[in-house]
XYZ file of C-alpha atoms in Angstrom:
385
model
C 17.946 31.202 19.630
C 16.407 32.891 16.583
C 12.791 33.685 15.913
C 12.822 31.519 12.797
C 13.915 28.433 14.747
C 11.101 28.903 17.248
C 8.559 29.448 14.466
C 9.582 26.196 12.756
C 9.413 24.376 16.082
C 5.907 25.700 16.740
C 4.739 24.514 13.321
C 6.105 21.009 13.988
C 4.739 20.619 17.526
C 1.384 19.057 16.417
C 3.234 15.868 15.411
C 4.148 15.302 19.069
C 0.525 15.479 20.239
C 1.211 18.317 22.685
C -0.888 20.833 20.751
C -3.294 20.759 17.848
C -3.006 22.654 14.590
C -4.983 25.707 15.773
C -2.925 26.043 18.952
C 0.287 25.737 16.933
C -1.002 28.423 14.548
C -1.642 30.792 17.447
C 1.790 30.058 18.930
C 3.445 30.771 15.571
C 1.535 34.061 15.348
C 2.769 35.042 18.810
C 6.366 34.223 17.862
C 6.177 36.252 14.652
C 4.646 39.184 16.534
C 7.664 39.682 18.797
C 10.593 41.575 17.230
C 13.584 39.519 16.129
C 15.989 41.232 18.543
C 13.752 40.223 21.452
C 15.005 36.630 21.058
C 18.643 37.619 21.434
C 20.506 37.002 24.664
C 19.001 39.144 27.394
C 15.935 39.977 25.309
C 12.346 39.901 26.518
C 9.968 38.341 23.950
C 6.712 39.537 25.509
C 3.528 40.000 23.468
C 1.165 42.807 24.448
C -1.624 42.249 21.920
C -5.131 41.800 23.223
C -7.261 38.733 22.666
C -9.426 40.693 20.230
C -6.415 41.561 18.059
C -5.099 37.981 18.132
C -8.584 36.691 17.287
C -8.657 38.970 14.235
C -5.243 37.765 13.041
C -6.033 34.028 13.298
C -9.706 34.404 12.313
C -11.132 33.049 15.556
C -13.322 34.498 18.270
C -11.881 36.234 21.323
C -13.278 33.518 23.576
C -11.612 30.841 21.447
C -8.289 32.687 21.683
C -8.637 32.829 25.462
C -9.133 29.058 25.630
C -6.226 28.450 23.255
C -3.923 30.577 25.384
C -4.962 28.597 28.449
C -4.062 25.327 26.704
C -0.666 26.688 25.642
C -0.097 27.797 29.240
C -1.051 24.346 30.575
C 1.328 22.717 28.061
C 4.202 24.838 29.397
C 4.803 26.708 26.160
C 3.977 30.245 27.316
C 3.558 32.205 30.539
C 1.090 35.050 31.019
C 0.947 37.984 33.381
C -2.088 40.249 33.135
C -2.767 43.441 34.990
C -5.556 43.895 37.497
C -7.927 45.065 34.774
C -6.761 42.275 32.379
C -4.843 44.690 30.197
C -1.483 43.999 28.541
C 1.106 46.765 28.416
C 4.901 47.155 28.668
C 6.848 48.846 31.448
C 9.761 50.949 30.140
C 12.731 52.601 31.797
C 13.863 56.183 31.313
C 15.595 55.218 28.066
C 12.475 53.622 26.633
C 13.698 50.033 26.935
C 11.110 47.467 28.024
C 12.137 46.119 31.417
C 8.887 44.413 32.374
C 5.288 44.217 31.344
C 1.977 42.477 31.521
C 1.548 40.195 28.553
C 2.342 36.818 26.985
C 5.920 35.789 27.753
C 7.733 33.398 25.351
C 10.961 32.974 27.309
C 9.890 29.554 28.577
C 9.672 28.407 24.976
C 13.293 29.443 24.459
C 14.380 27.521 27.555
C 12.567 24.345 26.425
C 13.673 24.539 22.796
C 16.136 21.599 22.965
C 13.646 19.410 24.780
C 10.804 20.156 22.387
C 13.034 19.791 19.319
C 14.069 16.324 20.550
C 10.408 15.368 20.946
C 9.749 16.413 17.355
C 12.727 14.373 16.156
C 11.537 11.286 18.037
C 8.056 11.677 16.591
C 9.518 11.765 13.083
C 11.598 8.650 13.738
C 8.575 6.777 15.072
C 6.494 7.859 12.093
C 9.187 6.702 9.673
C 9.395 3.326 11.436
C 5.605 2.969 11.294
C 5.596 3.760 7.572
C 8.380 1.240 6.958
C 6.475 -1.447 8.866
C 3.336 -0.653 6.855
C 5.168 -0.859 3.520
C 6.842 -4.121 4.480
C 3.531 -5.638 5.580
C 1.768 -4.658 2.364
C 4.652 -5.897 0.217
C 4.804 -9.234 2.026
C 1.041 -9.643 1.766
C 1.219 -8.975 -1.976
C 4.108 -11.411 -2.419
C 2.223 -14.146 -0.557
C -0.862 -13.796 -2.709
C 1.235 -13.914 -5.874
C 3.167 -16.885 -4.565
C -0.068 -18.780 -3.892
C -1.290 -17.934 -7.373
C 1.934 -19.003 -9.112
C 2.860 -22.063 -7.027
C 0.894 -24.423 -9.272
C 2.664 -27.519 -7.966
C 1.832 -26.797 -4.313
C -0.396 -29.483 -2.786
C -3.998 -28.402 -2.485
C -4.102 -29.164 1.239
C -1.123 -26.898 1.977
C -2.481 -24.195 -0.329
C -5.864 -24.188 1.415
C -4.209 -24.081 4.826
C -2.030 -21.125 3.842
C -5.011 -19.271 2.409
C -6.960 -19.754 5.648
C -4.022 -18.523 7.707
C -3.592 -15.569 5.378
C -7.196 -14.510 5.927
C -6.820 -14.895 9.689
C -3.764 -12.636 9.734
C -5.441 -10.057 7.490
C -8.538 -10.086 9.713
C -6.436 -9.669 12.842
C -4.573 -6.704 11.390
C -7.712 -5.083 9.992
C -7.056 -1.689 8.431
C -3.288 -1.658 8.053
C -2.953 2.130 8.261
C -4.538 2.085 11.721
C -2.717 -0.952 13.099
C 0.192 -0.430 15.531
C 3.720 -1.025 14.295
C 4.317 -3.944 16.658
C 1.291 -5.788 15.276
C 2.390 -5.128 11.682
C 5.875 -6.489 12.385
C 4.475 -9.675 13.917
C 2.054 -10.128 11.028
C 4.847 -9.531 8.515
C 7.008 -12.215 10.127
C 4.137 -14.717 9.826
C 3.462 -13.774 6.201
C 7.137 -14.151 5.291
C 7.074 -17.653 6.728
C 3.941 -18.383 4.675
C 5.745 -17.159 1.541
C 8.586 -19.577 2.229
C 6.113 -22.428 2.574
C 4.294 -21.429 -0.604
C 7.558 -21.274 -2.563
C 8.794 -24.455 -0.850
C 11.907 -22.815 0.567
C 13.588 -23.897 3.833
C 13.842 -21.197 6.472
C 17.348 -22.258 7.472
C 19.926 -24.289 5.553
C 20.526 -26.431 8.657
C 16.884 -27.388 9.238
C 14.365 -28.458 6.595
C 10.595 -28.636 6.891
C 10.024 -31.619 4.618
C 12.022 -34.467 3.054
C 13.575 -33.888 -0.297
C 11.389 -36.555 -1.894
C 8.232 -34.610 -1.029
C 9.117 -31.768 -3.401
C 7.578 -32.228 -6.846
C 9.638 -32.000 -10.006
C 8.430 -28.573 -10.980
C 9.365 -27.238 -7.543
C 12.842 -28.689 -7.919
C 13.346 -27.062 -11.290
C 11.765 -23.705 -10.439
C 12.545 -23.107 -6.787
C 15.041 -24.347 -4.221
C 15.280 -28.035 -3.512
C 14.668 -28.808 0.121
C 17.267 -30.704 2.088
C 16.828 -32.861 5.155
C 20.444 -32.835 6.259
C 22.738 -29.882 6.889
C 25.472 -31.841 5.098
C 23.444 -32.469 1.957
C 25.780 -30.267 -0.061
C 28.604 -32.629 0.716
C 26.877 -35.447 -1.134
C 26.385 -33.448 -4.344
C 29.021 -32.951 -6.993
C 30.968 -29.739 -7.430
C 29.111 -28.835 -10.604
C 25.731 -29.293 -8.982
C 26.725 -27.071 -6.042
C 27.836 -24.384 -8.470
C 24.576 -24.493 -10.413
C 22.290 -24.399 -7.396
C 24.054 -22.557 -4.615
C 26.407 -20.279 -6.519
C 28.764 -17.724 -4.997
C 26.047 -16.310 -2.758
C 26.355 -19.473 -0.611
C 29.781 -19.955 0.888
C 31.078 -23.443 0.080
C 30.952 -25.877 2.996
C 34.048 -27.910 3.633
C 33.849 -31.458 2.358
C 34.468 -33.069 5.722
C 31.658 -33.483 8.264
C 33.825 -32.115 11.068
C 34.591 -28.959 9.165
C 30.910 -28.527 8.341
C 29.996 -28.862 12.002
C 32.656 -26.331 12.974
C 31.215 -23.840 10.508
C 27.720 -24.462 11.809
C 28.927 -23.521 15.273
C 30.440 -20.278 14.049
C 27.449 -19.344 11.893
C 24.346 -21.073 13.252
C 22.061 -19.148 10.946
C 22.765 -17.814 7.504
C 21.035 -14.882 5.913
C 18.264 -15.631 3.479
C 19.954 -13.859 0.612
C 22.706 -16.511 0.712
C 20.125 -19.099 -0.375
C 19.500 -17.566 -3.809
C 20.195 -19.992 -6.650
C 21.078 -19.175 -10.233
C 17.898 -20.847 -11.483
C 15.787 -18.568 -9.253
C 17.568 -15.524 -10.671
C 16.921 -16.608 -14.254
C 13.234 -17.148 -13.527
C 12.927 -13.821 -11.741
C 14.662 -11.797 -14.514
C 12.826 -12.452 -17.806
C 14.295 -9.174 -19.072
C 17.416 -11.132 -20.014
C 15.393 -12.796 -22.787
C 13.538 -9.580 -23.582
C 16.744 -7.719 -24.428
C 18.328 -10.681 -26.212
C 21.079 -11.367 -23.710
C 22.685 -14.793 -23.581
C 21.249 -16.718 -20.650
C 24.069 -17.371 -18.176
C 24.689 -21.000 -17.227
C 27.085 -20.137 -14.406
C 27.774 -17.298 -12.045
C 30.803 -16.356 -14.097
C 28.550 -15.902 -17.151
C 26.197 -13.682 -15.131
C 29.099 -11.486 -14.015
C 30.394 -11.404 -17.614
C 27.157 -9.944 -19.023
C 26.842 -7.365 -16.199
C 28.441 -4.575 -18.328
C 25.954 -5.323 -21.136
C 23.058 -5.070 -18.688
C 24.464 -1.739 -17.477
C 24.585 -0.349 -21.022
C 21.010 -1.458 -21.693
C 19.705 -0.021 -18.415
C 21.747 3.186 -18.635
C 23.866 2.485 -15.557
C 27.206 4.295 -15.468
C 30.531 2.501 -15.135
C 31.208 4.351 -11.904
C 28.012 3.000 -10.307
C 28.880 -0.530 -11.450
C 32.437 -0.312 -10.081
C 31.171 0.961 -6.751
C 28.710 -1.923 -6.581
C 31.450 -4.440 -7.376
C 33.772 -2.931 -4.765
C 31.060 -3.004 -2.092
C 29.196 -6.253 -2.841
C 31.593 -8.313 -4.888
C 31.402 -9.201 -8.580
C 28.628 -11.789 -8.408
C 26.336 -10.027 -5.929
C 26.753 -6.825 -7.923
C 25.686 -8.708 -11.062
C 22.543 -9.867 -9.242
C 21.786 -6.292 -8.152
C 22.263 -5.055 -11.732
C 19.929 -7.777 -13.027
C 17.267 -6.763 -10.505
C 17.642 -3.127 -11.582
C 17.253 -4.108 -15.250
C 14.121 -6.121 -14.499
C 12.507 -3.302 -12.509
C 13.388 -0.864 -15.288
C 11.681 -3.185 -17.764
C 8.576 -3.184 -15.524
C 8.757 0.638 -15.303
C 9.181 0.462 -11.518
C 12.483 2.385 -11.606
C 12.924 5.768 -13.272
C 16.648 6.198 -12.488
C 18.518 2.866 -12.768
C 21.863 4.483 -11.944
C 20.512 6.011 -8.744
C 18.688 2.803 -7.842
C 21.900 0.763 -8.081
C 23.793 3.356 -6.028
C 21.097 3.159 -3.347
C 21.412 -0.634 -3.278
C 25.179 -0.241 -2.901
C 24.721 2.061 0.094
C 22.281 -0.372 1.685
C 24.767 -3.187 1.142
C 27.399 -1.165 2.958
C 25.119 -0.771 5.983
C 24.046 -4.437 5.900
C 20.431 -3.628 4.984
C 20.411 -5.065 1.453
C 18.465 -8.323 1.029
C 18.789 -9.468 -2.568
C 16.922 -12.702 -1.915
C 13.722 -10.842 -1.041
C 13.830 -9.009 -4.352
C 14.592 -12.198 -6.274
C 11.832 -14.225 -4.613
C 9.383 -11.337 -4.958
C 10.086 -11.050 -8.689
C 10.000 -14.813 -9.150
C 6.559 -14.975 -7.563
C 5.189 -12.685 -10.280
C 6.007 -14.956 -13.154
C 5.118 -18.484 -14.112
C 7.782 -19.220 -16.703
C 8.431 -22.228 -18.887
C 11.230 -24.637 -17.795
C 14.658 -23.382 -18.654
C 16.551 -25.246 -21.407
């Protein structure tokens, strides 16, 4: 164990709650006071400085240093052995090597290094999870408010109900930075369901919340059409399935028995499989901005992917990696999202952003539908030709 490793550990201990910043500062000072060879195997890292000297070095009073040392002792980070007159001094052998002494011993810190380092790592993981929950909650809350503002064809009764529920959830959470992660995750799940209601999207392809006739015409042209039957795709023509579901929804067999067998194997599909080509076109107005031909099929979208890469400054290597990992059509959707965020100045490195999406797709953490629906909620566009 080296002195540098212990010093870094002492600086990171406040994140675990075992010590505060002042106590960690004193512990770091004690570690830096001992010679480096004292932390080698068989060494004796014992500090013989008085409280007055330590108080001068950390700019505190001697009484404050005494209390800080007591707290470090109670936390099991140091041991102390004082003489009868409360003096600290080393005991040396005939060769001048320190064999014992009265002072502040740091050997217990060396013994507990692995345990304390694991506590620091766990604290970092918990903090990262809390930050992720906070970001997801804020993003979902923002998407819901934009969805309520842009869903002009939503019935007033449903809109008012969603707004009331939104305020209740926001009041329950309170200050988001002070709310626990479990509460933020539960609130985020409710807000995501509210977003689906505001955008008139079914939560599952097998179960629908409302009959298809209840959706107004503008909802049918701008968002997903709701279905009341899990076999509704069987009744539509092949061309209509291609225009609405696209390659991101695996085609259901045309026989009811085959459809039921697939429902048994996959009772719940991921939300990103429900993205339609019309939703993508409404969420990516940058296609018109840069004069690209609007795709009328998924093959057209994949065909203009290299053009989008040249406009956004995405390398061919990043595009090939995305195609290899996600497939041609999903990669085209990811490239379109990158182009749109570049147009909104939300991405400074499009090539790196696409590579990050490719890595997330490899680990199963990429949700293209959330990005598409979030972008679509920001715009109220005219009907497509």
